[in-house]
PDB file of N, CA and C in Angstrom:
ATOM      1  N   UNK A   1      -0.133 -22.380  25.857  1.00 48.00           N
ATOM      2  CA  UNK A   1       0.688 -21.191  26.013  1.00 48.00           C
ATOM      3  C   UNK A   1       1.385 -20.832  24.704  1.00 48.00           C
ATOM      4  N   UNK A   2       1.682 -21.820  23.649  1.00 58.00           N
ATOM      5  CA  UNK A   2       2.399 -21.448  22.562  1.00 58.00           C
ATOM      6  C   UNK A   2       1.424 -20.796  21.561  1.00 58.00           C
ATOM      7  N   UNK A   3       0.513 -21.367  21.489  1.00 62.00           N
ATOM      8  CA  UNK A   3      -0.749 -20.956  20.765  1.00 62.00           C
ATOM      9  C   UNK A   3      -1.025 -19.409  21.461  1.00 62.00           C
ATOM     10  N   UNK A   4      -0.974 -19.182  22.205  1.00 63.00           N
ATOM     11  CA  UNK A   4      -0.928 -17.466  22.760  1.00 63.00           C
ATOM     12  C   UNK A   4       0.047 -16.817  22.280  1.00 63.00           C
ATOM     13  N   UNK A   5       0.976 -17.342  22.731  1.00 78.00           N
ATOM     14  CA  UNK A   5       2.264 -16.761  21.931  1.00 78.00           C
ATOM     15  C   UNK A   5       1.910 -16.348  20.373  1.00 78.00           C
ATOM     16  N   UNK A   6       1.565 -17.151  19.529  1.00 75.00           N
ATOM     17  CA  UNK A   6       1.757 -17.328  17.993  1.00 75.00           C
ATOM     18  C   UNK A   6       0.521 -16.234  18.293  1.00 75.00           C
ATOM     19  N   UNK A   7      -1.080 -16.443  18.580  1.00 79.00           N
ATOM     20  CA  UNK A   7      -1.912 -15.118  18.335  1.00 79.00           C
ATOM     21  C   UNK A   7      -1.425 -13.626  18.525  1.00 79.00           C
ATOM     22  N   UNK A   8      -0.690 -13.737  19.754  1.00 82.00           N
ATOM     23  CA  UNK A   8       0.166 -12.289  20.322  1.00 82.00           C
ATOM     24  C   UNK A   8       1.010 -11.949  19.405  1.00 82.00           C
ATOM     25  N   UNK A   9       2.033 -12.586  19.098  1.00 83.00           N
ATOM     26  CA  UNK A   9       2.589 -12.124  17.791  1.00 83.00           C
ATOM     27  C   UNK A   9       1.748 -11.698  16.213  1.00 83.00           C
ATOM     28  N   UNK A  10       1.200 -12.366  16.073  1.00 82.00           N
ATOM     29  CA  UNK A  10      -0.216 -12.188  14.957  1.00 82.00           C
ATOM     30  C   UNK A  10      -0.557 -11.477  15.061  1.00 82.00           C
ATOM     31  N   UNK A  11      -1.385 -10.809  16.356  1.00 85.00           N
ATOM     32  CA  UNK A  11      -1.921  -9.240  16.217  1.00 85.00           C
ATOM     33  C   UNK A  11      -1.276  -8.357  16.148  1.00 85.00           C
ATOM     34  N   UNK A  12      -0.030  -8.762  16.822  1.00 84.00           N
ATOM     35  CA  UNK A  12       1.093  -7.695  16.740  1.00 84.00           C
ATOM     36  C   UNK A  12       1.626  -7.707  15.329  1.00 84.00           C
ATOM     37  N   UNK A  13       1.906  -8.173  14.274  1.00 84.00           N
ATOM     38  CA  UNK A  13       1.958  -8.126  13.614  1.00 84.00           C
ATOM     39  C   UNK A  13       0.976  -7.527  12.630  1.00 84.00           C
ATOM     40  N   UNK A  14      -0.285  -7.859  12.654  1.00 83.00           N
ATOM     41  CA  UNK A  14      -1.206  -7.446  11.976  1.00 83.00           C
ATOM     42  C   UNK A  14      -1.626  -5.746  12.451  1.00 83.00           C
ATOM     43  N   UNK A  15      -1.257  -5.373  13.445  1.00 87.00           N
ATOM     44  CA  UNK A  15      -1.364  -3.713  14.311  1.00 87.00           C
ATOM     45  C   UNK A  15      -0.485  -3.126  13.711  1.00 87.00           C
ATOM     46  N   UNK A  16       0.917  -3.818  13.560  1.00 86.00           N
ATOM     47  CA  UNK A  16       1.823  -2.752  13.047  1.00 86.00           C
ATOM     48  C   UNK A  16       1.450  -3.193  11.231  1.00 86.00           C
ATOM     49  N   UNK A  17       1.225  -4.024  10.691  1.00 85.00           N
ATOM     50  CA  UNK A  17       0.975  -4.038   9.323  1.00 85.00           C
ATOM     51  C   UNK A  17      -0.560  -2.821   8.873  1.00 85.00           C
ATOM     52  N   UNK A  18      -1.506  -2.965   9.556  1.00 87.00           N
ATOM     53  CA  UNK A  18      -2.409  -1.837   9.102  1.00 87.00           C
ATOM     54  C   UNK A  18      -1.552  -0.278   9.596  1.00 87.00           C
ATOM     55  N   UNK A  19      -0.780  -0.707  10.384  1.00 88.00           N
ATOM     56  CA  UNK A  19      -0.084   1.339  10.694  1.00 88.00           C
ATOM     57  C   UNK A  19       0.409   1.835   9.645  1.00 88.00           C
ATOM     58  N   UNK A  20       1.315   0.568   9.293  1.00 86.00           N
ATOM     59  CA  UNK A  20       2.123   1.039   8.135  1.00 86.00           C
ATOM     60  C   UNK A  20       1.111   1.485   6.624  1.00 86.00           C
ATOM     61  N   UNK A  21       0.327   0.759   6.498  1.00 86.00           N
ATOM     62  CA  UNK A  21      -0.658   0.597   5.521  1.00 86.00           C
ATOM     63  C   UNK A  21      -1.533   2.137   5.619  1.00 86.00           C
ATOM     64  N   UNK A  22      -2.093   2.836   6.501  1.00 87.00           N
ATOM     65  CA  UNK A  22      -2.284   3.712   7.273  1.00 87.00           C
ATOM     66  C   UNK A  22      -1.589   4.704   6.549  1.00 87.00           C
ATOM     67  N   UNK A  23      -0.509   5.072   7.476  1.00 87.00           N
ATOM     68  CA  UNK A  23       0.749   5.985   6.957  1.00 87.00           C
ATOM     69  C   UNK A  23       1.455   6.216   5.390  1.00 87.00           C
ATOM     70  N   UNK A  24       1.079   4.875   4.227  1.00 85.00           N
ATOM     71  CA  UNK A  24       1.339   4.983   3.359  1.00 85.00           C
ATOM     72  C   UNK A  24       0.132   5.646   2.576  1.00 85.00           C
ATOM     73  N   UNK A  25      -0.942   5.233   3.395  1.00 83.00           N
ATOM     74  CA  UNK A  25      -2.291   5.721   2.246  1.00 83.00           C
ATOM     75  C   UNK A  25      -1.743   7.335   2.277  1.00 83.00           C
ATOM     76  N   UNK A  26      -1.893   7.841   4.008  1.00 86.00           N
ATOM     77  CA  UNK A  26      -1.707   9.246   4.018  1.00 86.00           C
ATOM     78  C   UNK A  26      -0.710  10.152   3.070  1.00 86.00           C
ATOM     79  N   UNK A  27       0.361   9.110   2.636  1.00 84.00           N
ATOM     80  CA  UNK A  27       1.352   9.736   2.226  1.00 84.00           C
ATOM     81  C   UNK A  27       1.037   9.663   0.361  1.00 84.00           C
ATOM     82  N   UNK A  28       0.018   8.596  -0.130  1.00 78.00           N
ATOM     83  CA  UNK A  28      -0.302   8.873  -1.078  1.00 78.00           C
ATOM     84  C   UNK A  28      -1.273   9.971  -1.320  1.00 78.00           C
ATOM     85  N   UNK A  29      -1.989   9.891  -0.598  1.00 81.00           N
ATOM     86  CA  UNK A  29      -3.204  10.834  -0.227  1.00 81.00           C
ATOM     87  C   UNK A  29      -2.496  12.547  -0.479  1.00 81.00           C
ATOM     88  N   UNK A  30      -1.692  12.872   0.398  1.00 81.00           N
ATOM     89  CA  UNK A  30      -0.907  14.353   0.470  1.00 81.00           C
ATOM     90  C   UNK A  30      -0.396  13.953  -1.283  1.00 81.00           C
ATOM     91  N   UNK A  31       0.412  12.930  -1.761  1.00 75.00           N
ATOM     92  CA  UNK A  31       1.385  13.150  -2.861  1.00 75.00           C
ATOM     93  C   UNK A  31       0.515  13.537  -3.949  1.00 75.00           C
ATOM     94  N   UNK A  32      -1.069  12.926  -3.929  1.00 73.00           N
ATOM     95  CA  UNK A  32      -2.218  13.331  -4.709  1.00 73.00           C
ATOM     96  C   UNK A  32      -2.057  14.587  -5.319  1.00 73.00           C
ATOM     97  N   UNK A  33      -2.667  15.048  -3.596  1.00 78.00           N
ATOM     98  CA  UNK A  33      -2.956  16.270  -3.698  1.00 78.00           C
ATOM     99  C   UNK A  33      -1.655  17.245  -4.032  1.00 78.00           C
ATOM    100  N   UNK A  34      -0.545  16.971  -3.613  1.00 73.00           N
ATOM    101  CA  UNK A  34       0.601  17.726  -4.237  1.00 73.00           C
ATOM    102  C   UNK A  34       0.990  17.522  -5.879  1.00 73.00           C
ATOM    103  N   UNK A  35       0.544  16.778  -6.066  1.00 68.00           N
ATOM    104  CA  UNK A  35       1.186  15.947  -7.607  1.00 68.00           C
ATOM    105  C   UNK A  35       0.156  15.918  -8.376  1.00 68.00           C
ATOM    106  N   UNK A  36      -1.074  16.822  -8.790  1.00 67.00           N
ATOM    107  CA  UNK A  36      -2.524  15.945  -9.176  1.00 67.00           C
ATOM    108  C   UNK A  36      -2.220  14.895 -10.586  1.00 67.00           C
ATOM    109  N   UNK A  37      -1.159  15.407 -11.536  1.00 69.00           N
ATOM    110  CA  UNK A  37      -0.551  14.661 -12.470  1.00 69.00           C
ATOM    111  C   UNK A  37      -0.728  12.797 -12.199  1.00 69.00           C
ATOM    112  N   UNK A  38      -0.302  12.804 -11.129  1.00 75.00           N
ATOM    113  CA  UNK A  38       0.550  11.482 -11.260  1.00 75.00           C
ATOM    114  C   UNK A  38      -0.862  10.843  -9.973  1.00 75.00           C
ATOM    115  N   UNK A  39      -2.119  11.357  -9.909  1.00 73.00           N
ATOM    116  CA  UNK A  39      -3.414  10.471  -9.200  1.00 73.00           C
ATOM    117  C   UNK A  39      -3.713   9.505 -10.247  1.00 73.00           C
ATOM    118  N   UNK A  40      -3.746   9.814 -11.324  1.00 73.00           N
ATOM    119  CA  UNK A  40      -4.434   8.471 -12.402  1.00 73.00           C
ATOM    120  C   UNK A  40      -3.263   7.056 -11.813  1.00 73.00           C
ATOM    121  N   UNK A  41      -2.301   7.406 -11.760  1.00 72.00           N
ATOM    122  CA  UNK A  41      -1.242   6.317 -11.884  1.00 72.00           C
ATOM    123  C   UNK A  41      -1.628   5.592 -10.162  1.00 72.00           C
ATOM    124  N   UNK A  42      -1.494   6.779  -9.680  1.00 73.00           N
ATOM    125  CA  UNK A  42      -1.877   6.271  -8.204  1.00 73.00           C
ATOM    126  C   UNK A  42      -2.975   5.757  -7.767  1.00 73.00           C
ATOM    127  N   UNK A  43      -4.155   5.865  -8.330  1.00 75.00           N
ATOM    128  CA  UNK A  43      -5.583   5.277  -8.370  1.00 75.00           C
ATOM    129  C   UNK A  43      -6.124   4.216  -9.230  1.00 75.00           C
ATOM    130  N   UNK A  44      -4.755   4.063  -9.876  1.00 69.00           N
ATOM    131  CA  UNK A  44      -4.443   2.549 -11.091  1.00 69.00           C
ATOM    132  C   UNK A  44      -3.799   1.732 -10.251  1.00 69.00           C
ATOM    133  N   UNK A  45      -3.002   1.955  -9.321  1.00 71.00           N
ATOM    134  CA  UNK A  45      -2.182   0.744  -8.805  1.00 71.00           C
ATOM    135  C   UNK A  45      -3.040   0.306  -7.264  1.00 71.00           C
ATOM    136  N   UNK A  46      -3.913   1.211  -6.728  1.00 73.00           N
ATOM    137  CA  UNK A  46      -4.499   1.088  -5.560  1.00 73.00           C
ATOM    138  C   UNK A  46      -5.849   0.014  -6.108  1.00 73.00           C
ATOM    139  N   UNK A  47      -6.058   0.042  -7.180  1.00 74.00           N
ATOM    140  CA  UNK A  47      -7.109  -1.061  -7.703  1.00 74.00           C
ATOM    141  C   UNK A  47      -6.246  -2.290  -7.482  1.00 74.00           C
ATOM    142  N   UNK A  48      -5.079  -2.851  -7.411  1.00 68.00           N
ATOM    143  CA  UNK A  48      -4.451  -3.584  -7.314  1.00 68.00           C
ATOM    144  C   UNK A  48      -4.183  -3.651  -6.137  1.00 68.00           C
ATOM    145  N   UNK A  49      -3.965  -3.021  -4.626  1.00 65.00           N
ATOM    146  CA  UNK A  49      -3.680  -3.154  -3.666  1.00 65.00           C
ATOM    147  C   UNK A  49      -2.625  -1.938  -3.311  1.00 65.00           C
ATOM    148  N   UNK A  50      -2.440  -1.731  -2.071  1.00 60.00           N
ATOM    149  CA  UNK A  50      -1.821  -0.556  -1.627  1.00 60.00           C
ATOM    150  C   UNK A  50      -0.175  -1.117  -1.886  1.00 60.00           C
ATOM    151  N   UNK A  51      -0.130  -1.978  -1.704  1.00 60.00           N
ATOM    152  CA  UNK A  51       1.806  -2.911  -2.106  1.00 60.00           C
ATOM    153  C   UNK A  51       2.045  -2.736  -3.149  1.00 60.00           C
ATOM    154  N   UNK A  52       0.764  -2.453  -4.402  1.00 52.00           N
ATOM    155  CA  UNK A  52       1.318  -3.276  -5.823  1.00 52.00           C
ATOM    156  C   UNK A  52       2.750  -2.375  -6.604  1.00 52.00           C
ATOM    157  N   UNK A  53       3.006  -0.935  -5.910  1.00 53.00           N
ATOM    158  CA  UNK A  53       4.366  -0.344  -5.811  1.00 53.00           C
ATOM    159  C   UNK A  53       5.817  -1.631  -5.783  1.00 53.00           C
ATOM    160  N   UNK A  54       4.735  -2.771  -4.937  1.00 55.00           N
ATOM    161  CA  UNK A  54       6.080  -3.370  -4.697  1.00 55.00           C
ATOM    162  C   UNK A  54       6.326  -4.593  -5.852  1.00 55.00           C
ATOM    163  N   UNK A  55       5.163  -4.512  -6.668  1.00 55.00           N
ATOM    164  CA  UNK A  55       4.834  -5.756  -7.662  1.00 55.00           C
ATOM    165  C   UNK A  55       5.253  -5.410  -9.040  1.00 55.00           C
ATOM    166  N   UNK A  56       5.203  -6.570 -10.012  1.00 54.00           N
ATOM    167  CA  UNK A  56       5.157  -6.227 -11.581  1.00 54.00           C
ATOM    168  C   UNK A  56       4.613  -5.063 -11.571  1.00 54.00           C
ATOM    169  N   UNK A  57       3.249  -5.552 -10.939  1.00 52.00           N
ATOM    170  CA  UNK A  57       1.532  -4.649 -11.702  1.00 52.00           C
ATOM    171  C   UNK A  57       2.389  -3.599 -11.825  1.00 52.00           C
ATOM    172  N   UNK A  58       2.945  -2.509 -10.861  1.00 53.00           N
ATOM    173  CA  UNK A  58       3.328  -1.165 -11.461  1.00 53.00           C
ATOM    174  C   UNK A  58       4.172  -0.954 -12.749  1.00 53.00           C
ATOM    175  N   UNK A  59       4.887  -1.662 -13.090  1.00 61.00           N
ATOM    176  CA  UNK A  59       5.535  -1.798 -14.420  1.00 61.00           C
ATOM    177  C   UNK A  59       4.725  -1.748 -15.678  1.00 61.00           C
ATOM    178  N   UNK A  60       4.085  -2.653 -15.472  1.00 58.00           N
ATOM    179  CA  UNK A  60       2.810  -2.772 -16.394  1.00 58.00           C
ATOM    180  C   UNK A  60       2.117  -1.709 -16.078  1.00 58.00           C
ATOM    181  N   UNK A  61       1.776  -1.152 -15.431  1.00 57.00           N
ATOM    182  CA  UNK A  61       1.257   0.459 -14.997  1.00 57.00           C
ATOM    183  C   UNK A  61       1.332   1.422 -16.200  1.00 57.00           C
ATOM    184  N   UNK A  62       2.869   1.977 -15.304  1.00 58.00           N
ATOM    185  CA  UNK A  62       3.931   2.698 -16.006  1.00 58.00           C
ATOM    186  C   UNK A  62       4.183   2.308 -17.718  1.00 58.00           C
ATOM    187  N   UNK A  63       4.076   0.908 -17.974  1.00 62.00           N
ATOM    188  CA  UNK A  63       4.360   0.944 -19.314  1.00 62.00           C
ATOM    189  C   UNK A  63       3.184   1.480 -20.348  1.00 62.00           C
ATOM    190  N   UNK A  64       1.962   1.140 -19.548  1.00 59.00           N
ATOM    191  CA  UNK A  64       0.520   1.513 -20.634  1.00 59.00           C
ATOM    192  C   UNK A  64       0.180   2.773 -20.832  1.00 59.00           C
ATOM    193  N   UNK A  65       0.707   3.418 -19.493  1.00 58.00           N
ATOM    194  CA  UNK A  65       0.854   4.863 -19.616  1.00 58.00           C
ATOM    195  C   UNK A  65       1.968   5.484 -20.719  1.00 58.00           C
ATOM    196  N   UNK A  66       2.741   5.393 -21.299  1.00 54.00           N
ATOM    197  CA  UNK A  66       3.606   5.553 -22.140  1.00 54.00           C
ATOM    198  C   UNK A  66       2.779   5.679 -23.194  1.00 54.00           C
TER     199      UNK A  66
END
């Protein structure tokens, strides 16, 4: 029964982690297309993963672009 528990939470976790993941692409996706400027930067950090916003890597991004 605990082992159910821990999978149930797991998917649940993993359902709401692709939503969010989901909802952020979309929102890069629209900022694209609103922003076309700033797609190189956004199609530089998505080679790195859809988080890497939350990592160094974007620093290092942002700095090479300079």
């Amino acid at each position: 029964m605990i082992m159910e528990d821990k999978e149930t939470s797991l998917s649940n976790f993993n359902k709401k982690r692709k939503s969010k993941e989901k909802e952020l692409s979309n929102k890069i996706d629209k900022m694209c297309k609103d922003y076309p400027s700033i797609k190189d930067i956004i199609d530089e950090i998505n080679t790195y993963g859809i988080y890497a916003c939350m990592n160094n890597v974007s620093s290092e991004i942002f700095e090479r672009k300079k």
